[in-house]
Short mmCIF file of C-alpha atoms and ligand atoms in Angstrom, two decimals:
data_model
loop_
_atom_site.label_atom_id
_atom_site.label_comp_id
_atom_site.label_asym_id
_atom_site.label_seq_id
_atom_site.Cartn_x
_atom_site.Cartn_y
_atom_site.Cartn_z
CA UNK A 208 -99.05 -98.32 130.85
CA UNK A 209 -99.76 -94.81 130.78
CA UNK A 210 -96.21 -93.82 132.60
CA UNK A 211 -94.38 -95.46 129.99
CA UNK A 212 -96.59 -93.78 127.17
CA UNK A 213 -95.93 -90.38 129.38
CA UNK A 214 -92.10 -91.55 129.51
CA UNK A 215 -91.64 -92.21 126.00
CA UNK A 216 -93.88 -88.87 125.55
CA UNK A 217 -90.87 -86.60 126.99
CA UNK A 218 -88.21 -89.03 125.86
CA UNK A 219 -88.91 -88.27 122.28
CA UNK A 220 -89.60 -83.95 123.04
CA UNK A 221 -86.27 -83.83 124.92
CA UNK A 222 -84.26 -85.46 122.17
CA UNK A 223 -85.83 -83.48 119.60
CA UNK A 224 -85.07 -80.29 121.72
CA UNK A 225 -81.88 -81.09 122.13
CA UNK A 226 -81.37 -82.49 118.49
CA UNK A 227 -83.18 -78.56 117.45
CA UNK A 228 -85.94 -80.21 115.23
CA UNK A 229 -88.46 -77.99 116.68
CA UNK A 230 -86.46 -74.78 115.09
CA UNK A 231 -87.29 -73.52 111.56
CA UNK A 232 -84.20 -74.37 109.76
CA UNK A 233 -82.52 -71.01 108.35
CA UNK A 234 -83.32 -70.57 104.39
CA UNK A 235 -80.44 -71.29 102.25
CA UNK A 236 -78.57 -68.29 101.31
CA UNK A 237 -78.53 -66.77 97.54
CA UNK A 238 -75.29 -66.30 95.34
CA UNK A 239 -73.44 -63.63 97.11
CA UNK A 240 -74.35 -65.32 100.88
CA UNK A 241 -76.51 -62.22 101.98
CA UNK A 242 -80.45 -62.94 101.10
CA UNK A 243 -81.94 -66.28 101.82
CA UNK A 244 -83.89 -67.78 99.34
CA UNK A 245 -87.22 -65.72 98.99
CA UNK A 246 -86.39 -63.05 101.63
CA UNK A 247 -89.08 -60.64 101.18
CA UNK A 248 -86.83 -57.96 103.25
CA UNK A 249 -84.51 -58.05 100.18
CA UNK A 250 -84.67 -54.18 98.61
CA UNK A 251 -86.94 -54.38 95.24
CA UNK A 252 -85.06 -53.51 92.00
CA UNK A 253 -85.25 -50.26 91.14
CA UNK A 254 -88.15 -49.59 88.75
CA UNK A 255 -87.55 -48.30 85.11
CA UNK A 256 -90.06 -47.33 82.05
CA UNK A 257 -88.81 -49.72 79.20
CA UNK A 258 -87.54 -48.29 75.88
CA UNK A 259 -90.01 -47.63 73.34
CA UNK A 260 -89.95 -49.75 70.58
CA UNK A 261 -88.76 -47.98 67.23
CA UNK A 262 -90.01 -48.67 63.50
CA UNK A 263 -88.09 -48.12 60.21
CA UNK A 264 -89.95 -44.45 60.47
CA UNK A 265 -89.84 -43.35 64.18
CA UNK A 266 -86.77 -44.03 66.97
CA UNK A 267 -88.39 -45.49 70.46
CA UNK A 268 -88.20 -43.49 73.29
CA UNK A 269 -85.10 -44.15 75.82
CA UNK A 270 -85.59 -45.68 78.66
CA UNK A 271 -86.48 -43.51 81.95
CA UNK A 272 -83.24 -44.00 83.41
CA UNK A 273 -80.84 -43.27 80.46
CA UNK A 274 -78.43 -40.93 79.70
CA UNK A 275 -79.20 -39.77 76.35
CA UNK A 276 -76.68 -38.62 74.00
CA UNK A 277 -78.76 -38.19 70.45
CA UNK A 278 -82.48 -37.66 70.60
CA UNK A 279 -82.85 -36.25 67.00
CA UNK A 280 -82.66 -32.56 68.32
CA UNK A 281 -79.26 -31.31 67.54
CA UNK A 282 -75.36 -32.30 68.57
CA UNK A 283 -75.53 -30.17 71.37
CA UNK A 284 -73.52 -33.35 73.38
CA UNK A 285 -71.03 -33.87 70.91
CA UNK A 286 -67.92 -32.72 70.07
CA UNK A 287 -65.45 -33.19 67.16
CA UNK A 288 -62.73 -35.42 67.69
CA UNK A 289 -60.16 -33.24 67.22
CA UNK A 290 -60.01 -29.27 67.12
CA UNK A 291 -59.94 -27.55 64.11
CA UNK A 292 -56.54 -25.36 63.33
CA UNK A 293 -58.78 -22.93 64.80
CA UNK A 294 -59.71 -24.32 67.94
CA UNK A 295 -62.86 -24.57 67.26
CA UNK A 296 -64.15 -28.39 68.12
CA UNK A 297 -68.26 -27.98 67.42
CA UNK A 298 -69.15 -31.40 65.82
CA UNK A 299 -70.04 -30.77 62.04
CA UNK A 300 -72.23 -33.32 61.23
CA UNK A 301 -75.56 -32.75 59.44
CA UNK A 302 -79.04 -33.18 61.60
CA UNK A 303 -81.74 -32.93 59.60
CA UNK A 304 -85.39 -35.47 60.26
CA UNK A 305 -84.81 -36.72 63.86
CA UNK A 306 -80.90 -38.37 62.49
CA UNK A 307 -77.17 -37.37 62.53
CA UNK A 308 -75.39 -38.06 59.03
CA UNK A 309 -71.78 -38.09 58.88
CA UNK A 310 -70.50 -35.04 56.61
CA UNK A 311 -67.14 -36.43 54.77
CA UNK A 312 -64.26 -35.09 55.69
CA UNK A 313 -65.29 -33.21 58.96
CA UNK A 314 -64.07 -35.98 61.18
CA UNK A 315 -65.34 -37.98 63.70
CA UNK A 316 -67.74 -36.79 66.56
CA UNK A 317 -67.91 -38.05 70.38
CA UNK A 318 -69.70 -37.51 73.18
CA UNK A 319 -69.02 -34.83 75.69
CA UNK A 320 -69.94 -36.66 78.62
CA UNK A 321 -68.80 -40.21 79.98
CA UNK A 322 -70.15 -43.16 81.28
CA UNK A 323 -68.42 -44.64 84.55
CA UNK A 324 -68.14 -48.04 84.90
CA UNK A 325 -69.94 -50.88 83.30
CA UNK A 326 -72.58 -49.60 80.78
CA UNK A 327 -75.12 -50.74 77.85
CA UNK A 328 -75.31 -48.89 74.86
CA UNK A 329 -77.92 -48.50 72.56
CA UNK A 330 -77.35 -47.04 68.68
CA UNK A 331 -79.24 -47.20 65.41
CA UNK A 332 -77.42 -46.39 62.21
CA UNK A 333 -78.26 -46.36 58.73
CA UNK A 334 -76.18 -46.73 55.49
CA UNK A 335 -77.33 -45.04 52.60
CA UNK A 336 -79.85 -46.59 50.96
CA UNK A 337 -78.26 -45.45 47.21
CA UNK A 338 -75.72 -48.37 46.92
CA UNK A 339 -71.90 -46.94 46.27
CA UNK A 340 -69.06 -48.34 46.43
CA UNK A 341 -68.36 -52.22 47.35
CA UNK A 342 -66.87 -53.73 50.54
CA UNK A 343 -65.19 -51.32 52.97
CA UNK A 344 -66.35 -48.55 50.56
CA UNK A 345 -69.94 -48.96 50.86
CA UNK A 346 -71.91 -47.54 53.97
CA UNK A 347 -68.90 -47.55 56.47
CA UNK A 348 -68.20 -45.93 59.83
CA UNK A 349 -67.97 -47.13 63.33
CA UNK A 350 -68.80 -47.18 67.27
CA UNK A 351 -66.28 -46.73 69.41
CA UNK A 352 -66.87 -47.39 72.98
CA UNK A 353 -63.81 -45.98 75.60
CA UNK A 354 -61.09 -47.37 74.25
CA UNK A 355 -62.80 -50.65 72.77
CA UNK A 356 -62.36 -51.72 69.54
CA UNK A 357 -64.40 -50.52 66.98
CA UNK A 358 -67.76 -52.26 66.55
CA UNK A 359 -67.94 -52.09 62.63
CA UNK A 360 -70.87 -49.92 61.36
CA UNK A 361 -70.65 -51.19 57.13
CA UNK A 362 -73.61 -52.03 54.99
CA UNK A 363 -72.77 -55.72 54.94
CA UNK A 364 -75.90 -56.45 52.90
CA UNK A 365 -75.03 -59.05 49.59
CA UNK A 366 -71.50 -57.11 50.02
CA UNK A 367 -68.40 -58.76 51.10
CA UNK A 368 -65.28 -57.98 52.68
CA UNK A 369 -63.32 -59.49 54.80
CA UNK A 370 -64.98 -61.04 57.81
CA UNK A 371 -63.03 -59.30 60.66
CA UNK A 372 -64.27 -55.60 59.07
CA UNK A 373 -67.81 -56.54 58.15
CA UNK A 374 -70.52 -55.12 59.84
CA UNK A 375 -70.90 -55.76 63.59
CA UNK A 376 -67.55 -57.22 63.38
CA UNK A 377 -65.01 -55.97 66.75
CA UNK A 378 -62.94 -54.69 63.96
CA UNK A 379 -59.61 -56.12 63.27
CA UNK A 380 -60.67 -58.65 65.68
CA UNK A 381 -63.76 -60.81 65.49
CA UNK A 382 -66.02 -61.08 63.24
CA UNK A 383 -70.03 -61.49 64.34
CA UNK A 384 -71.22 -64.82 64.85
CA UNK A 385 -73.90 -64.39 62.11
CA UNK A 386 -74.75 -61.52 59.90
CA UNK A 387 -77.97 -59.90 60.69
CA UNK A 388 -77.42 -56.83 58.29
CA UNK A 389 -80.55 -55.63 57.13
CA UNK A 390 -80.63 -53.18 53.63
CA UNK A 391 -78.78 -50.66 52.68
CA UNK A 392 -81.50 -47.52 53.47
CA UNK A 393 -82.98 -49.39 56.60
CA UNK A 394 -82.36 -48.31 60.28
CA UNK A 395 -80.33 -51.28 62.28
CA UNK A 396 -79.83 -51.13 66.02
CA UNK A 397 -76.84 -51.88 68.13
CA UNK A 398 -76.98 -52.95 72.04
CA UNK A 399 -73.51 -53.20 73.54
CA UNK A 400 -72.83 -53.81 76.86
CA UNK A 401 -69.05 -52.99 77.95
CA UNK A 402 -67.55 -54.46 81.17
CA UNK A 403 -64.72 -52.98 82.83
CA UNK A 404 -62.16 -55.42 84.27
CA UNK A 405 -62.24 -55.55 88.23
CA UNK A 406 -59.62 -56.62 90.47
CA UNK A 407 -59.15 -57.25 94.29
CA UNK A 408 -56.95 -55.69 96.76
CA UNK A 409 -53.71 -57.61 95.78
CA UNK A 410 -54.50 -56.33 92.14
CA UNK A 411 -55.46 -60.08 90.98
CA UNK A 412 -58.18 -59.95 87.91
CA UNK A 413 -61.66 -61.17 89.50
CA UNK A 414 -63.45 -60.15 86.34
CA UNK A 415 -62.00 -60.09 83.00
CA UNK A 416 -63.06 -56.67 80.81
CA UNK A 417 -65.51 -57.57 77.94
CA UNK A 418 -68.03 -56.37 75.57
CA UNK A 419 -71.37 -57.66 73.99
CA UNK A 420 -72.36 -56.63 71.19
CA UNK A 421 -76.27 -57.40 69.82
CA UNK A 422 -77.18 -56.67 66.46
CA UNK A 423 -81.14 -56.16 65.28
CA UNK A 424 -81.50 -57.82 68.39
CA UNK A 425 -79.03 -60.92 67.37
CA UNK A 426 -76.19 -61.75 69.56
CA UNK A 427 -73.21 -61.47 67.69
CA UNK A 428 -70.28 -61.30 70.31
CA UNK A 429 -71.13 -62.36 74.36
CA UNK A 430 -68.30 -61.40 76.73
CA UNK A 431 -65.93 -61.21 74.14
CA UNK A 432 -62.43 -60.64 76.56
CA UNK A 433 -60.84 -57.10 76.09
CA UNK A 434 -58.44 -56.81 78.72
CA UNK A 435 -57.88 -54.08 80.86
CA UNK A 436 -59.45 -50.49 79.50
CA UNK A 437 -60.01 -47.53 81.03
CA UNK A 438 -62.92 -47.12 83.85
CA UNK A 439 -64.88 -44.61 81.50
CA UNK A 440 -65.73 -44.25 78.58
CA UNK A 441 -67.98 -41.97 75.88
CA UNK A 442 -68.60 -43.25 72.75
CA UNK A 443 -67.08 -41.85 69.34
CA UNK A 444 -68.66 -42.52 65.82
CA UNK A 445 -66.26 -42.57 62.45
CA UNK A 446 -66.22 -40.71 59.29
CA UNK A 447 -64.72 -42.76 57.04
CA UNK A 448 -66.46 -40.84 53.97
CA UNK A 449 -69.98 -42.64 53.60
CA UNK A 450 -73.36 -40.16 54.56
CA UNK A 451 -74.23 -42.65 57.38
CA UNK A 452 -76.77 -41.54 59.74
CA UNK A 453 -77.72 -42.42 63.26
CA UNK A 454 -80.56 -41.65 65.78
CA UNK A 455 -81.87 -42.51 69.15
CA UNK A 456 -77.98 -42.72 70.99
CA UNK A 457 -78.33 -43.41 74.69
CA UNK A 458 -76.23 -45.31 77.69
CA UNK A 459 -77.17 -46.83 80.89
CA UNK A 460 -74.66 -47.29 83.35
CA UNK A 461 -75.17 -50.86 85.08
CA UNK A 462 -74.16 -52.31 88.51
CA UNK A 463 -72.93 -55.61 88.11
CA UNK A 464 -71.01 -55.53 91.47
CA UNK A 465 -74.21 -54.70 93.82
CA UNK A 466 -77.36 -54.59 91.76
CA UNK A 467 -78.90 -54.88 95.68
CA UNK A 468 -77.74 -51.87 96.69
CA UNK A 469 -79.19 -49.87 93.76
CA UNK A 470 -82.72 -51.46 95.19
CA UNK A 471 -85.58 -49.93 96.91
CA UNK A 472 -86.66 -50.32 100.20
CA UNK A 473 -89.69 -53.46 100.81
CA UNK A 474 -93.24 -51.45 100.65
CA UNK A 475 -94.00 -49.86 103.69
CA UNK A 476 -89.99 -50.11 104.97
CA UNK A 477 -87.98 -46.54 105.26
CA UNK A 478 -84.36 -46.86 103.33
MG1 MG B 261 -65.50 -48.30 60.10
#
């Protein structure tokens, strides 16, 4: 009796050694076939202070990792968008109480510097809070993101135009999925992320361009298609002849390729 207990015994361990029961099975693998599934060797995203939150009185802080364009200071990164006759190309807008305000007539301002790549935006704008003017006369300029199409800056508050031009609307284009337009006289925000188009080595599209656009926080376009635009980009703001102001301008550029490799090492593990 016991030999055939002993006999079934290794009968049973053999088959499951040679059937591999007794190794751990390997952890399925996450999108992108790289990490398994709660690898703790996987390098930590990259740690960043939030922005600060901002009120109809103060603009929030950036975030820690942002390129910021307007702070409140001055237009020290800005530039007109064309030269004078005079070569001169300062940006002439007013700054005055931590905002910009577009001065009619002197043209519209962008930033020096670029972002590479895919980015998010932020922007908060203002129409004038004395009401002038009806539809595309009243509170109007614009955001202009390298070579996108113009994310509609109009005080679209109980004043209509045509939906395609109304505030938040990709001009020309698409107008927001809601309105979100808060009064004339009250700070708005903007978040936009932009998405440059990305192709493979026989030049076939793997990733169509886009933008999103959020408004007060609403989403008013996701991954609207753009097409093929240029790798960079600054951003550009229109006078179209309303005092508009805007504060707190910043961009983050964002890795949607490789967000791994932008990690940090596990504790205690050298890069
Ligand atoms: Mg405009």
């Amino acid at each position: 009796m016991k030999k055939i207990v002993l006999a079934t015994f290794l009968l049973s361990l053999s088959s499951s050694l040679l059937m591999g029961e007794d190794k751990p099975k390997p952890k399925p693998l996450t999108p992108g076939g790289v990490w398994p599934k709660g690898s703790m060797e996987r390098p930590r995203p990259r740690v960043v202070d939030p922005p600060g939150f901002s009120s109809q009185e103060t603009a929030g802080q950036a975030p820690s990792d942002a390129v910021v364009f307007f702070d409140g200071t001055d237009l020290s990164g800005w530039k007109a968008q064309k030269k004078s006759d005079d070569g001169n190309e300062a940006a002439k807008w007013k700054v005055e109480n931590g905002y910009m305000e577009v001065v009619r007539g002197t043209g519209p301002i962008q930033t020096k510097d670029q972002i590479e790549g895919d980015a998010q935006w932020h922007v908060e704008w203002c129409a004038p809070s004395e009401v002038k003017g009806n539809s595309q006369g009243r509170g109007n300029s614009g955001v202009f993101i390298g070579g996108y199409p113009e994310v509609q800056v109009l005080d679209s508050y109980q004043n209509d135009t045509y939906p395609d031009g109304q505030a938040s609307a990709l001009y020309s284009q698409y107008p927001p999925m809601v309105n979100a337009s808060r009064k004339p006289g009250e700070w708005q925000t903007y978040d936009i992320v932009v998405v440059r188009e990305k192709k493979d080595e026989s030049g076939k599209v793997t990733q169509p361009g886009s933008i999103t656009v959020l408004h007060n926080g609403i989403v008013v376009h996701f991954a609207r298609e753009t097409g093929g635009k240029t790798p960079s980009g600054g951003l550009s703001l229109q006078d179209h002849g309303n005092p508009v102001r805007y504060r707190n301008i910043w961009a983050r550029k964002i890795n949607l390729v490789d967000p791994d490799s932008e990690g940090t090492p596990p504790p205690g593990k050298a890069k």
